Coordinates of C-alpha atoms and ligand atoms in Angstrom, one line a residue:
X1 CA -36.8 -11.7 2.9
X2 CA -36.1 -15.3 1.8
X3 CA -33.3 -17.2 3.5
X4 CA -31.3 -18.9 0.8
X5 CA -29.1 -22.0 1.1
X6 CA -26.6 -23.1 -1.4
X7 CA -25.9 -26.8 -1.5
X8 CA -22.5 -27.5 -3.1
X9 CA -20.5 -24.3 -2.4
X10 CA -17.9 -24.4 -5.1
X11 CA -17.3 -21.9 -8.0
X12 CA -20.9 -21.3 -9.0
X13 CA -22.5 -21.7 -5.6
X14 CA -20.0 -19.3 -3.9
X15 CA -20.3 -16.8 -6.7
X16 CA -24.2 -16.7 -6.6
X17 CA -24.3 -17.0 -2.9
X18 CA -21.7 -14.2 -2.5
X19 CA -23.6 -11.8 -4.8
X20 CA -26.7 -12.4 -2.7
X21 CA -25.0 -12.2 0.7
X22 CA -23.2 -9.0 -0.3
X23 CA -26.5 -7.3 -0.9
X24 CA -28.1 -8.3 2.3
X25 CA -29.7 -11.8 1.7
X26 CA -29.3 -14.3 4.5
X27 CA -27.1 -17.0 2.8
X28 CA -26.1 -20.5 4.1
X29 CA -23.3 -22.2 2.2
X30 CA -23.1 -26.0 2.5
X31 CA -19.9 -27.3 1.2
X32 CA -16.5 -28.9 1.8
X33 CA -14.2 -27.8 4.6
X34 CA -11.4 -26.9 2.0
X35 CA -13.6 -24.2 0.5
X36 CA -15.4 -23.0 3.6
X37 CA -12.2 -22.6 5.6
X38 CA -11.0 -20.0 3.1
X39 CA -14.3 -18.1 3.3
X40 CA -14.3 -18.3 7.2
X41 CA -10.8 -16.7 7.2
X42 CA -11.1 -14.1 4.4
X43 CA -14.9 -13.6 3.9
X44 CA -16.5 -14.1 0.5
X45 CA -15.5 -11.7 -2.3
X46 CA -17.2 -11.7 -5.7
X47 CA -15.7 -9.9 -8.7
X48 CA -16.6 -9.9 -12.4
X49 CA -15.1 -8.9 -15.8
X50 CA -17.1 -5.6 -15.7
X51 CA -15.6 -4.5 -12.4
X52 CA -17.9 -5.9 -9.8
X53 CA -16.1 -6.1 -6.5
X54 CA -18.3 -7.0 -3.5
X55 CA -17.6 -8.5 -0.2
X56 CA -19.6 -10.4 2.4
X57 CA -17.9 -10.7 5.8
X58 CA -17.5 -14.2 7.1
X59 CA -19.7 -13.3 10.0
X60 CA -22.6 -12.4 7.7
X61 CA -22.7 -15.9 6.2
X62 CA -23.6 -19.3 7.7
X63 CA -21.0 -21.9 6.6
X64 CA -21.4 -25.6 7.2
X65 CA -20.4 -29.0 6.0
X66 CA -23.7 -30.4 7.5
X67 CA -26.9 -30.3 5.4
X68 CA -28.9 -29.8 8.6
X69 CA -27.8 -26.1 8.3
X70 CA -30.3 -25.6 5.5
X71 CA -33.3 -26.8 7.7
X72 CA -34.7 -23.3 7.8
X73 CA -34.1 -22.4 4.1
X74 CA -36.9 -20.8 2.1
X75 CA -35.1 -21.5 -1.1
X76 CA -32.2 -23.9 -2.0
X77 CA -29.8 -23.6 -4.9
X78 CA -28.2 -26.8 -5.9
X79 CA -24.7 -26.2 -7.4
X80 CA -22.9 -29.6 -7.1
X81 CA -21.5 -31.3 -10.2
X82 CA -23.8 -33.7 -11.9
X83 CA -22.2 -36.9 -10.5
X84 CA -23.1 -35.6 -7.0
X85 CA -26.8 -34.8 -7.7
X86 CA -28.2 -38.1 -6.3
X87 CA -26.3 -37.6 -3.1
X88 CA -27.5 -34.0 -2.9
X89 CA -31.1 -35.1 -3.4
X90 CA -30.9 -37.5 -0.5
X91 CA -29.3 -34.8 1.7
X92 CA -32.1 -32.3 0.8
X93 CA -34.8 -34.9 1.3
X94 CA -33.7 -35.5 4.9
X95 CA -33.7 -31.8 5.8
X96 CA -36.0 -29.5 3.7
X97 CA -39.4 -28.4 4.8
X98 CA -42.2 -29.3 2.4
X99 CA -42.9 -26.9 -0.5
X100 CA -39.5 -25.1 -0.2
X101 CA -38.4 -24.6 -3.8
X102 CA -35.2 -25.9 -5.1
X103 CA -33.4 -24.5 -8.2
X104 CA -30.7 -26.6 -10.0
X105 CA -28.0 -24.2 -11.3
X106 CA -26.2 -27.1 -13.0
X107 CA -25.1 -28.0 -16.5
X108 CA -26.5 -31.0 -18.2
X109 CA -30.1 -31.8 -19.1
X110 CA -31.7 -33.9 -16.3
X111 CA -30.3 -32.8 -13.0
X112 CA -33.6 -31.1 -12.0
X113 CA -35.5 -34.3 -12.8
X114 CA -33.0 -36.3 -10.7
X115 CA -33.6 -34.0 -7.8
X116 CA -37.4 -34.0 -8.4
X117 CA -37.6 -37.8 -8.4
X118 CA -36.4 -37.9 -4.8
X119 CA -37.9 -34.6 -3.5
X120 CA -41.6 -35.5 -3.8
X121 CA -42.6 -32.6 -1.5
X122 CA -40.5 -29.8 -3.0
X123 CA -40.9 -28.1 -6.4
X124 CA -37.6 -28.3 -8.3
X125 CA -36.9 -25.8 -11.1
X126 CA -34.2 -26.1 -13.7
X127 CA -31.8 -23.2 -14.0
X128 CA -28.9 -22.3 -16.3
X129 CA -25.7 -20.5 -15.6
X130 CA -24.3 -19.0 -18.9
X131 CA -21.1 -17.5 -17.5
X132 CA -17.8 -19.0 -16.4
X133 CA -16.7 -18.7 -12.7
X134 CA -13.2 -19.0 -11.4
X135 CA -12.2 -19.8 -7.8
X136 CA -9.3 -17.5 -7.3
X137 CA -8.6 -18.8 -3.7
X138 CA -8.8 -17.1 -0.4
X139 CA -12.6 -16.8 -0.7
X140 CA -12.5 -14.9 -4.0
X141 CA -14.8 -16.0 -6.9
X142 CA -14.7 -14.3 -10.3
X143 CA -17.3 -14.2 -13.1
X144 CA -15.0 -14.4 -16.1
X145 CA -17.5 -14.1 -19.0
X146 CA -20.9 -12.5 -19.9
X147 CA -24.4 -13.9 -19.5
X148 CA -27.6 -13.7 -17.4
X149 CA -29.0 -16.6 -15.2
X150 CA -32.0 -18.4 -16.7
X151 CA -34.6 -20.3 -14.8
X152 CA -37.9 -22.3 -15.3
X153 CA -40.8 -19.9 -15.3
X154 CA -42.9 -20.4 -12.1
X155 CA -45.2 -18.4 -9.9
X156 CA -42.9 -19.4 -7.0
X157 CA -40.3 -16.9 -8.3
X158 CA -42.0 -13.6 -7.3
X159 CA -39.9 -12.9 -4.2
X160 CA -36.8 -14.7 -5.6
X161 CA -36.7 -12.4 -8.6
X162 CA -36.4 -9.3 -6.4
X163 CA -33.6 -10.7 -4.3
X164 CA -31.6 -11.9 -7.3
X165 CA -32.1 -8.6 -9.1
X166 CA -30.9 -6.6 -6.1
X167 CA -27.8 -8.8 -6.1
X168 CA -27.1 -7.8 -9.7
X169 CA -28.1 -11.3 -10.9
X170 CA -31.4 -10.8 -12.8
X171 CA -33.2 -14.0 -13.7
X172 CA -34.6 -14.6 -17.2
X173 CA -37.7 -16.8 -17.0
X174 CA -38.3 -19.5 -19.6
X175 CA -41.3 -21.7 -20.2
X176 CA -39.2 -24.4 -21.8
X177 CA -35.9 -24.9 -20.0
X178 CA -35.1 -28.0 -21.9
X179 CA -34.5 -25.9 -25.0
X180 CA -32.3 -23.5 -22.9
X181 CA -30.4 -26.4 -21.4
X182 CA -29.7 -27.9 -24.8
X183 CA -28.7 -24.5 -26.1
X184 CA -26.1 -24.3 -23.2
X185 CA -25.1 -27.9 -23.7
X186 CA -24.1 -27.1 -27.3
X187 CA -21.6 -24.6 -25.9
X188 CA -20.5 -27.0 -23.2
X189 CA -19.4 -29.4 -26.0
X190 CA -16.2 -27.3 -25.9
X191 CA -15.5 -28.4 -22.3
X192 CA -13.8 -31.6 -23.3
X193 CA -11.9 -29.9 -26.1
X194 CA -10.7 -27.2 -23.7
X195 CA -9.8 -29.8 -21.1
X196 CA -7.8 -31.9 -23.7
X197 CA -6.0 -28.8 -25.0
X198 CA -4.6 -28.0 -21.6
X199 CA -5.0 -24.3 -22.4
X200 CA -7.1 -21.4 -21.0
X201 CA -10.4 -21.1 -22.9
X202 CA -9.4 -17.8 -24.6
X203 CA -6.1 -19.2 -26.0
X204 CA -7.8 -22.4 -27.1
X205 CA -10.7 -20.6 -28.8
X206 CA -8.2 -18.4 -30.6
X207 CA -6.9 -21.4 -32.6
X208 CA -8.9 -22.5 -35.6
X209 CA -8.1 -26.2 -35.4
X210 CA -9.6 -26.4 -31.9
X211 CA -12.6 -24.4 -33.1
X212 CA -13.0 -26.9 -36.0
X213 CA -13.2 -29.7 -33.3
X214 CA -16.0 -27.7 -31.6
X215 CA -17.7 -27.3 -35.0
X216 CA -17.7 -31.1 -35.5
X217 CA -19.1 -31.8 -32.1
X218 CA -21.8 -29.1 -32.4
X219 CA -22.8 -30.1 -35.9
X220 CA -23.2 -33.7 -34.9
X221 CA -25.3 -32.7 -31.8
X222 CA -27.5 -30.4 -34.0
X223 CA -28.3 -33.3 -36.3
X224 CA -29.3 -35.4 -33.3
X225 CA -31.5 -32.6 -31.9
X226 CA -33.2 -32.1 -35.2
X227 CA -34.0 -35.8 -35.5
X228 CA -35.4 -35.7 -31.9
X229 CA -37.5 -32.6 -32.7
X230 CA -35.7 -30.4 -30.1
X231 CA -35.0 -26.8 -30.9
X232 CA -32.1 -25.6 -28.8
X233 CA -32.5 -22.0 -27.5
X234 CA -30.1 -19.3 -28.5
X235 CA -27.7 -18.6 -25.6
X236 CA -25.2 -16.5 -27.6
X237 CA -25.8 -13.7 -30.0
X238 CA -25.7 -16.3 -32.8
X239 CA -28.4 -18.8 -33.5
X240 CA -27.2 -22.4 -32.6
X241 CA -27.3 -23.5 -36.3
X242 CA -24.7 -20.8 -37.2
X243 CA -22.2 -22.0 -34.5
X244 CA -20.4 -24.6 -36.6
X245 CA -19.8 -22.1 -39.5
X246 CA -18.7 -19.5 -37.0
X247 CA -16.2 -21.9 -35.4
X248 CA -14.7 -22.7 -38.8
X249 CA -13.8 -19.2 -39.9
X250 CA -10.1 -18.0 -40.0
X251 CA -8.5 -16.8 -36.8
X252 CA -8.4 -13.1 -37.9
X253 CA -12.1 -13.1 -38.8
X254 CA -13.0 -14.9 -35.6
X255 CA -11.1 -12.4 -33.5
X256 CA -13.2 -9.6 -35.0
X257 CA -16.7 -11.3 -35.2
X258 CA -16.6 -13.3 -31.9
X259 CA -15.4 -10.5 -29.5
X260 CA -18.2 -11.6 -27.0
X261 CA -17.0 -15.2 -26.9
X262 CA -13.3 -14.1 -26.5
X263 CA -14.2 -11.5 -23.9
X264 CA -13.3 -14.0 -21.2
X265 CA -10.8 -13.9 -18.4
X266 CA -7.5 -14.9 -19.9
X267 CA -6.9 -17.5 -17.2
X268 CA -10.5 -19.0 -17.3
X269 CA -10.7 -22.8 -18.0
X270 CA -13.7 -25.0 -18.4
X271 CA -14.9 -26.7 -15.2
X272 CA -14.0 -30.0 -17.0
X273 CA -10.5 -28.8 -17.4
X274 CA -10.4 -27.9 -13.7
X275 CA -11.8 -31.3 -12.7
X276 CA -9.2 -33.1 -14.8
X277 CA -6.4 -31.1 -13.3
X278 CA -7.7 -31.8 -9.8
X279 CA -8.1 -35.5 -10.5
X280 CA -11.9 -35.4 -10.0
X281 CA -14.5 -37.2 -12.1
X282 CA -15.6 -34.9 -15.0
X283 CA -19.2 -34.2 -16.2
X284 CA -18.5 -35.8 -19.6
X285 CA -21.3 -38.3 -19.2
X286 CA -23.8 -35.4 -18.6
X287 CA -22.5 -33.3 -21.5
X288 CA -21.4 -35.3 -24.6
X289 CA -23.0 -38.4 -23.0
X290 CA -26.4 -36.7 -23.3
X291 CA -25.9 -36.3 -27.1
X292 CA -25.0 -40.0 -27.5
X293 CA -28.0 -41.1 -25.3
X294 CA -30.4 -38.9 -27.3
X295 CA -29.1 -40.3 -30.6
X296 CA -29.6 -43.8 -29.2
X297 CA -33.2 -42.8 -28.2
X298 CA -34.0 -41.3 -31.6
X299 CA -32.6 -44.4 -33.3
X300 CA -29.0 -45.3 -33.9
X301 CA -30.0 -46.7 -37.3
X302 CA -30.9 -43.3 -38.7
X303 CA -27.9 -42.1 -40.6
X304 CA -28.2 -38.6 -39.3
X305 CA -27.9 -39.8 -35.7
X306 CA -24.5 -41.2 -35.5
X307 CA -22.3 -39.7 -32.8
X308 CA -18.7 -40.7 -33.6
X309 CA -17.2 -37.3 -32.8
X310 CA -18.9 -36.9 -29.4
X311 CA -18.2 -40.6 -28.6
X312 CA -14.5 -40.1 -29.5
X313 CA -14.4 -37.0 -27.1
X314 CA -15.9 -39.1 -24.3
X315 CA -13.2 -41.8 -24.9
X316 CA -10.4 -39.2 -24.8
X317 CA -11.7 -37.7 -21.6
X318 CA -12.0 -41.1 -20.0
X319 CA -8.4 -41.8 -21.0
X320 CA -7.4 -38.4 -19.5
X321 CA -9.2 -39.2 -16.3
X322 CA -7.2 -42.3 -16.1
X323 CA -3.9 -40.3 -16.5
X324 CA -3.8 -40.0 -20.3
X325 CA -2.9 -37.0 -22.4
X326 CA -4.2 -33.5 -21.6
X327 CA -2.0 -31.6 -24.0
X328 CA -3.4 -32.2 -27.5
X329 CA -2.6 -29.6 -30.1
X330 CA -5.5 -28.4 -32.2
X331 CA -4.3 -30.3 -35.3
X332 CA -3.8 -33.6 -33.4
X333 CA -7.2 -33.4 -31.9
X334 CA -8.8 -32.5 -35.2
X335 CA -7.1 -35.4 -36.9
X336 CA -8.5 -37.8 -34.2
X337 CA -12.1 -36.5 -34.5
X338 CA -12.1 -36.4 -38.3
X339 CA -10.8 -40.0 -38.3
X340 CA -13.6 -41.0 -35.9
X341 CA -16.1 -39.3 -38.1
X342 CA -14.9 -40.9 -41.3
X343 CA -14.6 -44.4 -39.8
X344 CA -18.1 -44.6 -38.4
Ligands
NAP1 N1 -17.6 -23.4 -12.9 C1 -18.2 -22.8 -13.9 O1 -17.6 -21.9 -14.5 C2 -19.6 -23.2 -14.3 C3 -20.3 -22.4 -15.2 C4 -21.6 -22.7 -15.6 C5 -22.1 -23.9 -15.1 N2 -21.4 -24.7 -14.3 C6 -22.1 -25.9 -13.8 O2 -22.5 -25.6 -12.4 C7 -22.4 -26.8 -11.6 C8 -21.4 -26.6 -10.5 O3 -20.1 -26.4 -11.0 P1 -18.9 -25.8 -10.2 O4 -17.8 -25.5 -11.1 O5 -19.4 -24.7 -9.3 O6 -18.6 -27.1 -9.3 P2 -17.6 -27.1 -8.1 O7 -16.7 -26.0 -8.1 O8 -17.0 -28.5 -8.1 O9 -18.5 -27.0 -6.8 C9 -19.3 -28.0 -6.3 C10 -18.9 -28.2 -4.8 O10 -19.9 -29.0 -4.2 C11 -19.2 -29.8 -3.3 N3 -20.1 -31.0 -3.0 C12 -20.4 -32.0 -3.7 N4 -21.2 -32.9 -3.0 C13 -21.3 -32.3 -1.8 C14 -22.0 -32.7 -0.6 N5 -22.7 -33.8 -0.5 N6 -21.9 -31.9 0.5 C15 -21.2 -30.8 0.5 N7 -20.6 -30.3 -0.6 C16 -20.6 -31.1 -1.7 C17 -18.0 -30.3 -4.1 O11 -17.0 -30.9 -3.4 P3 -16.2 -32.2 -4.0 O12 -15.5 -31.7 -5.2 O13 -15.4 -32.6 -2.8 O14 -17.3 -33.2 -4.4 C18 -17.6 -28.9 -4.7 O15 -16.7 -28.2 -3.8 C19 -21.9 -27.9 -12.6 O16 -23.0 -28.6 -13.2 C20 -21.2 -27.1 -13.7 O17 -21.1 -27.8 -14.9 C21 -20.1 -24.4 -13.9

């Protein structure tokens, strides 16, 4: 059986690591003392919105702040935030045996490439986590919404598949993960809107003005992707091109038609919201920033490729990171974004 190490034991890393450990996989968690001490005291419990409730005793896990602890790993899952990827790559480079595969379970588009550039002797596969995870404290990590993990198709995944399936985390394989990552990024365009609302995702999504903000950001990104010849994969029941229309429908209709999107833990917030509240750097440059960079690559002079809405969201998040507002009402935010769009 493969020994699996998780580098960056936070919400996603502890949830995936906990599901694997609870079903008998040897798991090493590399992370910060503030997270690991809770697990050392209480063990690691994973729960989900469907009733999963599994526990791995602290003694069954290896917990360390030192990357050396993953020296014997047969597979490494990288689950740090995007800003920490270069540092993670250096840590892995100094420790991993050659040919040990690495899966990046991170948002954004180029984290796997950033790892690969440094890890010349290790295959790096892109992965995608579609669901939300909440750190409930005391070693409890909760999957708050639906979705199945996706990963770059590769022959290396034979044994990995079995271990993940046994842990109740089947892996969907994809030949073209870029399309999947862009499909996920379109949904992540809600992260800054959720963070600026100061509300849990479910409350925020229930309000049409916030959804209209999402629609503006997604519609803009879809134009840029079209100009770049990229077809984002469908990661919700709806095709990506329908998302702006879906976001714009009245609240009563949205509550009926988007039950899946609203079937989320009532307290769940985007990880960007959690970062802002904790005073940490957000992933805005790796989410909305990717839309702006792609537009620049495609050609800023093409009229279809302006990104005033996503640029405005980046500015508002930067202001919030510096202590600015995080309590925008839907109508206030919509006014800002529409003004940005009309003034371009
Ligand atoms: N949370 C979600 O619901 C969710 C869902 C889907 C996808 N994602 C994506 O998954 C990725 C991970 O997100 P997350 O929410 O799990 O992040 P997270 O909770 O912040 O976990 C990452 C952990 O790694 C630690 N870390 C960073 N550098 C480290 C190092 N050199 N050594 C040891 N530990 C280190 C961080 O500590 P510091 O904070 O001290 O740096 C943090 O505790 C992101 O790309 C995110 O966008 C998240």
